[in-house]
Amino acid sequence: QSVLTQPPSVSGAPGQRVTISCTGNISNIGAGYDVHWYQQLPGTAPKLLIYDNNNRPSGVPDRFSGSKSGTSASLAITGLQAEDEADYYCQSYDTSLSGRVFGGGTKLTVL
Amino acid sequence: QVQMVQSGSELKKPGASVKVSCKASGYMFTDYAINWVRQAPGQGLEWMGWINTDTGNPTYAQGFTGRFVFSLDTSVSTAFLQISSLEAEDTAMYYCARGVGYCTGGRCRFDPWGQGTLVTVSS
C-alpha cells in the first residue's frame, strides 16, 4: 500500500483533458514537501515530467501541468495524444518514513 | 548530455549475490546524489534509498536494510547496488536515478534515470 494514493487508471479520448490525483497526508504533501511527477512509457524507464509541483523540465510540452493544494496534488494533461498512453507516478517526501515515497501509479489509456 | 548507463540483465540463483552498476556522465559526479528504485514485474516504483556521492554515506529505505548495499567508485563516476542472499522476490527491474535538489533534506527529484537493470532470481 503506497503512502501516496493515485487512481489505478484513467482514460480519455484524443484531444480531451484528463487529471490524475495524488493524495497524501500531513506527513508528506501536507507538510509542505514538493510533489514531482514521472511518466513511464511502456517498456522504458521513468522520465521526470513535472517537478516542484508545477514546473516542467525543458522539452516537456505545456499540455502537461501540475498543481498542489493541502494534502493533494494533481497532474493535468490537455489535448490528449496517443503517445501520452503511459503510467504516471507522483513522488514526494514523507517525514514519518524519513524517505522519499511514490504513489502507486496511474495507467492512462487514450481511447 | 547527462546520462546514467546501467549494467546488463542478470540471472541469478537463490542465495547468490548480484552487483548492479550505474555509470554517470555529463556532469560532476560528486555534485549530485544517486537514488535507487525497484520495480517488481507489473508493479509500481519503490524507493530503495540513496547515496551521498560526496561523502559516500548511504541511506536505506525501510525494507531495504541488511541485504542491500550502495557503494561508489568516484574515480569512474559509477555507483553500485549489491544485493546478497537473493530471493525470488528480488526479481525486479532496478533503476538508478540522479538526485536533483536538496536530497539531504526532503526536496529531491530524480532526473535522469538509468535504463534499468533486470535482475531475475530463479533456480
Short mmCIF file of C-alpha atoms in Angstrom, two decimals:
data_model
loop_
_atom_site.label_atom_id
_atom_site.label_comp_id
_atom_site.label_asym_id
_atom_site.label_seq_id
_atom_site.Cartn_x
_atom_site.Cartn_y
_atom_site.Cartn_z
CA GLN A 1 0.00 0.00 0.00
CA SER A 2 1.56 3.27 -1.15
CA VAL A 3 1.74 6.28 1.13
CA LEU A 4 0.58 8.45 -1.77
CA THR A 5 -2.72 7.36 -3.31
CA GLN A 6 -3.37 7.55 -7.04
CA PRO A 7 -6.27 6.15 -9.07
CA PRO A 8 -5.18 2.89 -10.73
CA SER A 9 -6.40 4.03 -14.13
CA VAL A 10 -7.82 6.96 -16.07
CA SER A 11 -8.81 7.25 -19.69
CA GLY A 12 -9.75 9.86 -22.24
CA ALA A 13 -10.29 10.35 -25.94
CA PRO A 14 -7.75 12.13 -28.12
CA GLY A 15 -7.95 15.88 -27.62
CA GLN A 16 -9.63 15.63 -24.22
CA ARG A 17 -8.34 16.70 -20.82
CA VAL A 18 -7.62 14.27 -18.01
CA THR A 19 -6.41 14.73 -14.46
CA ILE A 20 -4.58 12.34 -12.16
CA SER A 21 -4.78 12.89 -8.43
CA CYS A 22 -2.15 12.14 -5.80
CA THR A 23 -3.45 12.14 -2.25
CA GLY A 24 -1.13 12.22 0.74
CA ASN A 25 -1.34 13.37 4.35
CA ILE A 26 0.22 15.74 6.87
CA SER A 27 3.43 13.73 6.91
CA ASN A 28 4.21 14.30 3.26
CA ILE A 29 2.38 16.60 0.84
CA GLY A 30 0.55 18.34 3.68
CA ALA A 31 3.85 19.03 5.44
CA GLY A 32 4.84 21.23 2.52
CA TYR A 33 7.06 18.86 0.60
CA ASP A 34 7.15 19.25 -3.15
CA VAL A 35 5.49 16.78 -5.48
CA HIS A 36 7.16 15.51 -8.63
CA TRP A 37 5.58 13.54 -11.47
CA TYR A 38 7.11 10.90 -13.71
CA GLN A 39 5.95 9.37 -16.99
CA GLN A 40 6.81 5.78 -17.75
CA LEU A 41 6.12 4.78 -21.34
CA PRO A 42 5.68 1.05 -21.94
CA GLY A 43 8.96 -0.83 -21.61
CA THR A 44 11.01 2.22 -20.74
CA ALA A 45 12.49 3.90 -17.69
CA PRO A 46 10.53 6.63 -15.91
CA LYS A 47 11.12 10.22 -17.01
CA LEU A 48 10.70 13.40 -14.97
CA LEU A 49 7.57 15.16 -16.19
CA ILE A 50 6.79 17.82 -13.57
CA TYR A 51 8.99 18.94 -10.68
CA ASP A 52 8.40 21.07 -7.62
CA ASN A 53 4.62 20.80 -8.00
CA ASN A 54 4.18 22.77 -11.21
CA ASN A 55 7.41 23.12 -13.17
CA ARG A 56 8.14 21.45 -16.49
CA PRO A 57 11.66 20.33 -17.43
CA SER A 58 12.93 21.50 -20.76
CA GLY A 59 11.31 19.55 -23.58
CA VAL A 60 8.10 18.63 -21.79
CA PRO A 61 5.09 20.00 -23.70
CA ASP A 62 2.93 22.61 -21.99
CA ARG A 63 -0.01 20.21 -22.33
CA PHE A 64 1.27 18.79 -19.04
CA SER A 65 0.74 20.80 -15.86
CA GLY A 66 0.84 20.18 -12.14
CA SER A 67 -0.77 21.68 -9.08
CA LYS A 68 -0.76 21.15 -5.34
CA SER A 69 -3.19 22.07 -2.58
CA GLY A 70 -3.27 20.94 1.01
CA THR A 71 -2.54 17.23 1.20
CA SER A 72 -3.06 16.53 -2.50
CA ALA A 73 -1.54 17.20 -5.89
CA SER A 74 -2.79 16.78 -9.44
CA LEU A 75 -1.37 16.24 -12.88
CA ALA A 76 -3.40 17.57 -15.79
CA ILE A 77 -2.94 16.60 -19.41
CA THR A 78 -4.77 18.58 -22.07
CA GLY A 79 -5.11 17.80 -25.77
CA LEU A 80 -4.60 14.08 -25.15
CA GLN A 81 -2.50 12.28 -27.71
CA ALA A 82 -1.98 8.58 -28.32
CA GLU A 83 1.67 8.95 -27.31
CA ASP A 84 0.58 10.02 -23.81
CA GLU A 85 -0.52 6.46 -23.06
CA ALA A 86 1.74 5.53 -20.16
CA ASP A 87 1.98 5.01 -16.42
CA TYR A 88 2.23 8.15 -14.30
CA TYR A 89 3.71 8.33 -10.79
CA CYS A 90 3.77 11.06 -8.20
CA GLN A 91 6.64 11.32 -5.71
CA SER A 92 7.28 13.30 -2.55
CA TYR A 93 8.98 13.04 0.83
CA ASP A 94 7.49 11.57 3.99
CA THR A 95 8.67 12.70 7.40
CA SER A 96 7.32 9.70 9.28
CA LEU A 97 9.21 7.35 6.99
CA SER A 98 12.16 9.73 6.67
CA GLY A 99 12.36 8.98 2.99
CA ARG A 100 11.02 9.56 -0.47
CA VAL A 101 7.76 7.95 -1.46
CA PHE A 102 5.96 7.18 -4.69
CA GLY A 103 2.30 6.92 -5.48
CA GLY A 104 1.06 3.56 -6.68
CA GLY A 105 0.94 4.76 -10.27
CA THR A 106 -1.88 5.53 -12.70
CA LYS A 107 -2.27 3.91 -16.08
CA LEU A 108 -3.50 6.37 -18.68
CA THR A 109 -5.36 4.88 -21.62
CA VAL A 110 -6.06 7.00 -24.69
CA LEU A 111 -9.28 5.67 -26.17
CA GLN B 1 24.27 15.41 -22.06
CA VAL B 2 23.59 13.97 -18.62
CA GLN B 3 23.29 10.21 -18.81
CA MET B 4 23.05 7.23 -16.48
CA VAL B 5 24.02 3.91 -18.01
CA GLN B 6 23.40 0.70 -16.10
CA SER B 7 24.87 -2.76 -16.44
CA GLY B 8 23.06 -5.54 -18.26
CA SER B 9 20.47 -8.05 -17.15
CA GLU B 10 21.38 -10.68 -14.59
CA LEU B 11 20.06 -14.19 -13.98
CA LYS B 12 20.96 -15.50 -10.54
CA LYS B 13 20.11 -18.49 -8.38
CA PRO B 14 18.53 -18.08 -4.95
CA GLY B 15 21.15 -17.39 -2.31
CA ALA B 16 23.60 -15.79 -4.75
CA SER B 17 24.64 -12.14 -4.89
CA VAL B 18 24.43 -9.57 -7.64
CA LYS B 19 26.11 -6.21 -8.21
CA VAL B 20 24.47 -3.66 -10.49
CA SER B 21 26.45 -0.70 -11.78
CA CYS B 22 25.31 2.77 -12.77
CA LYS B 23 27.78 4.95 -14.68
CA ALA B 24 27.09 8.67 -14.78
CA SER B 25 28.34 11.07 -17.41
CA GLY B 26 27.83 14.67 -18.47
CA TYR B 27 28.11 16.25 -15.04
CA MET B 28 30.27 16.37 -11.89
CA PHE B 29 29.50 13.03 -10.27
CA THR B 30 30.05 14.17 -6.69
CA ASP B 31 27.67 17.13 -7.02
CA TYR B 32 24.51 15.02 -7.09
CA ALA B 33 23.12 12.10 -5.11
CA ILE B 34 22.33 8.71 -6.62
CA ASN B 35 19.00 7.12 -5.80
CA TRP B 36 17.97 3.50 -6.34
CA VAL B 37 14.42 2.44 -7.24
CA ARG B 38 12.93 -1.04 -7.58
CA GLN B 39 10.07 -2.05 -9.84
CA ALA B 40 8.78 -5.59 -9.47
CA PRO B 41 7.13 -7.15 -12.54
CA GLY B 42 3.84 -5.39 -13.25
CA GLN B 43 4.17 -3.26 -10.12
CA GLY B 44 4.87 0.35 -9.23
CA LEU B 45 8.02 2.19 -8.25
CA GLU B 46 9.58 1.65 -4.83
CA TRP B 47 12.33 3.91 -3.49
CA MET B 48 15.18 1.84 -2.06
CA GLY B 49 17.36 4.65 -0.76
CA TRP B 50 20.19 6.90 -1.83
CA ILE B 51 23.89 7.51 -1.51
CA ASN B 52 25.62 10.80 -0.99
CA THR B 53 28.27 10.83 -3.70
CA ASP B 54 30.30 13.48 -1.86
CA THR B 55 30.59 11.66 1.48
CA GLY B 56 29.79 8.11 0.39
CA ASN B 57 27.14 7.91 3.12
CA PRO B 58 24.24 5.59 2.16
CA THR B 59 20.67 5.83 3.40
CA TYR B 60 18.39 2.82 3.06
CA ALA B 61 14.60 2.92 2.95
CA GLN B 62 12.55 0.70 5.20
CA GLY B 63 12.58 -2.81 3.82
CA PHE B 64 15.96 -2.40 2.19
CA THR B 65 18.33 -2.86 5.09
CA GLY B 66 20.66 -5.78 5.62
CA ARG B 67 20.95 -7.44 2.20
CA PHE B 68 21.24 -4.25 0.15
CA VAL B 69 24.44 -2.20 -0.12
CA PHE B 70 25.06 1.03 -2.02
CA SER B 71 28.63 1.92 -2.93
CA LEU B 72 30.64 4.18 -5.21
CA ASP B 73 33.75 4.36 -7.33
CA THR B 74 34.07 8.09 -7.81
CA SER B 75 37.19 7.65 -9.97
CA VAL B 76 34.94 6.30 -12.73
CA SER B 77 31.72 8.15 -11.77
CA THR B 78 29.95 4.89 -11.01
CA ALA B 79 27.50 3.84 -8.32
CA PHE B 80 26.79 0.25 -7.37
CA LEU B 81 23.90 -1.67 -5.86
CA GLN B 82 24.77 -5.04 -4.34
CA ILE B 83 22.10 -7.48 -3.21
CA SER B 84 23.12 -10.57 -1.27
CA SER B 85 21.24 -13.77 -0.37
CA LEU B 86 18.96 -13.28 -3.35
CA GLU B 87 15.36 -14.44 -3.10
CA ALA B 88 12.75 -14.96 -5.81
CA GLU B 89 11.01 -11.84 -4.50
CA ASP B 90 14.07 -9.79 -5.53
CA THR B 91 13.21 -10.38 -9.18
CA ALA B 92 12.66 -6.88 -10.48
CA MET B 93 13.93 -4.03 -12.61
CA TYR B 94 16.36 -1.88 -10.67
CA TYR B 95 16.86 1.76 -11.64
CA CYS B 96 19.42 4.31 -10.60
CA ALA B 97 18.50 7.97 -10.86
CA ARG B 98 20.39 11.17 -10.25
CA GLY B 99 19.00 13.14 -7.33
CA VAL B 100 18.44 16.81 -8.10
CA GLY B 101 17.67 19.35 -5.40
CA TYR B 102 18.29 19.22 -1.68
CA CYS B 103 18.50 15.45 -1.38
CA THR B 104 19.94 15.52 2.14
CA GLY B 105 16.65 17.07 3.15
CA GLY B 106 13.26 16.34 1.72
CA ARG B 107 13.47 18.11 -1.59
CA CYS B 108 14.88 15.74 -4.17
CA ARG B 109 13.67 14.76 -7.61
CA PHE B 110 15.02 12.05 -9.87
CA ASP B 111 16.46 13.15 -13.20
CA PRO B 112 17.60 11.45 -15.30
CA TRP B 113 17.09 7.74 -14.77
CA GLY B 114 19.21 4.88 -15.95
CA GLN B 115 17.69 2.46 -18.44
CA GLY B 116 17.20 -0.15 -15.72
CA THR B 117 18.79 -3.50 -14.93
CA LEU B 118 16.59 -6.57 -14.82
CA VAL B 119 17.58 -8.98 -12.09
CA THR B 120 15.91 -12.38 -12.30
CA VAL B 121 16.25 -14.82 -9.42
CA SER B 122 15.36 -18.37 -10.36
CA SER B 123 16.61 -21.85 -9.66
#
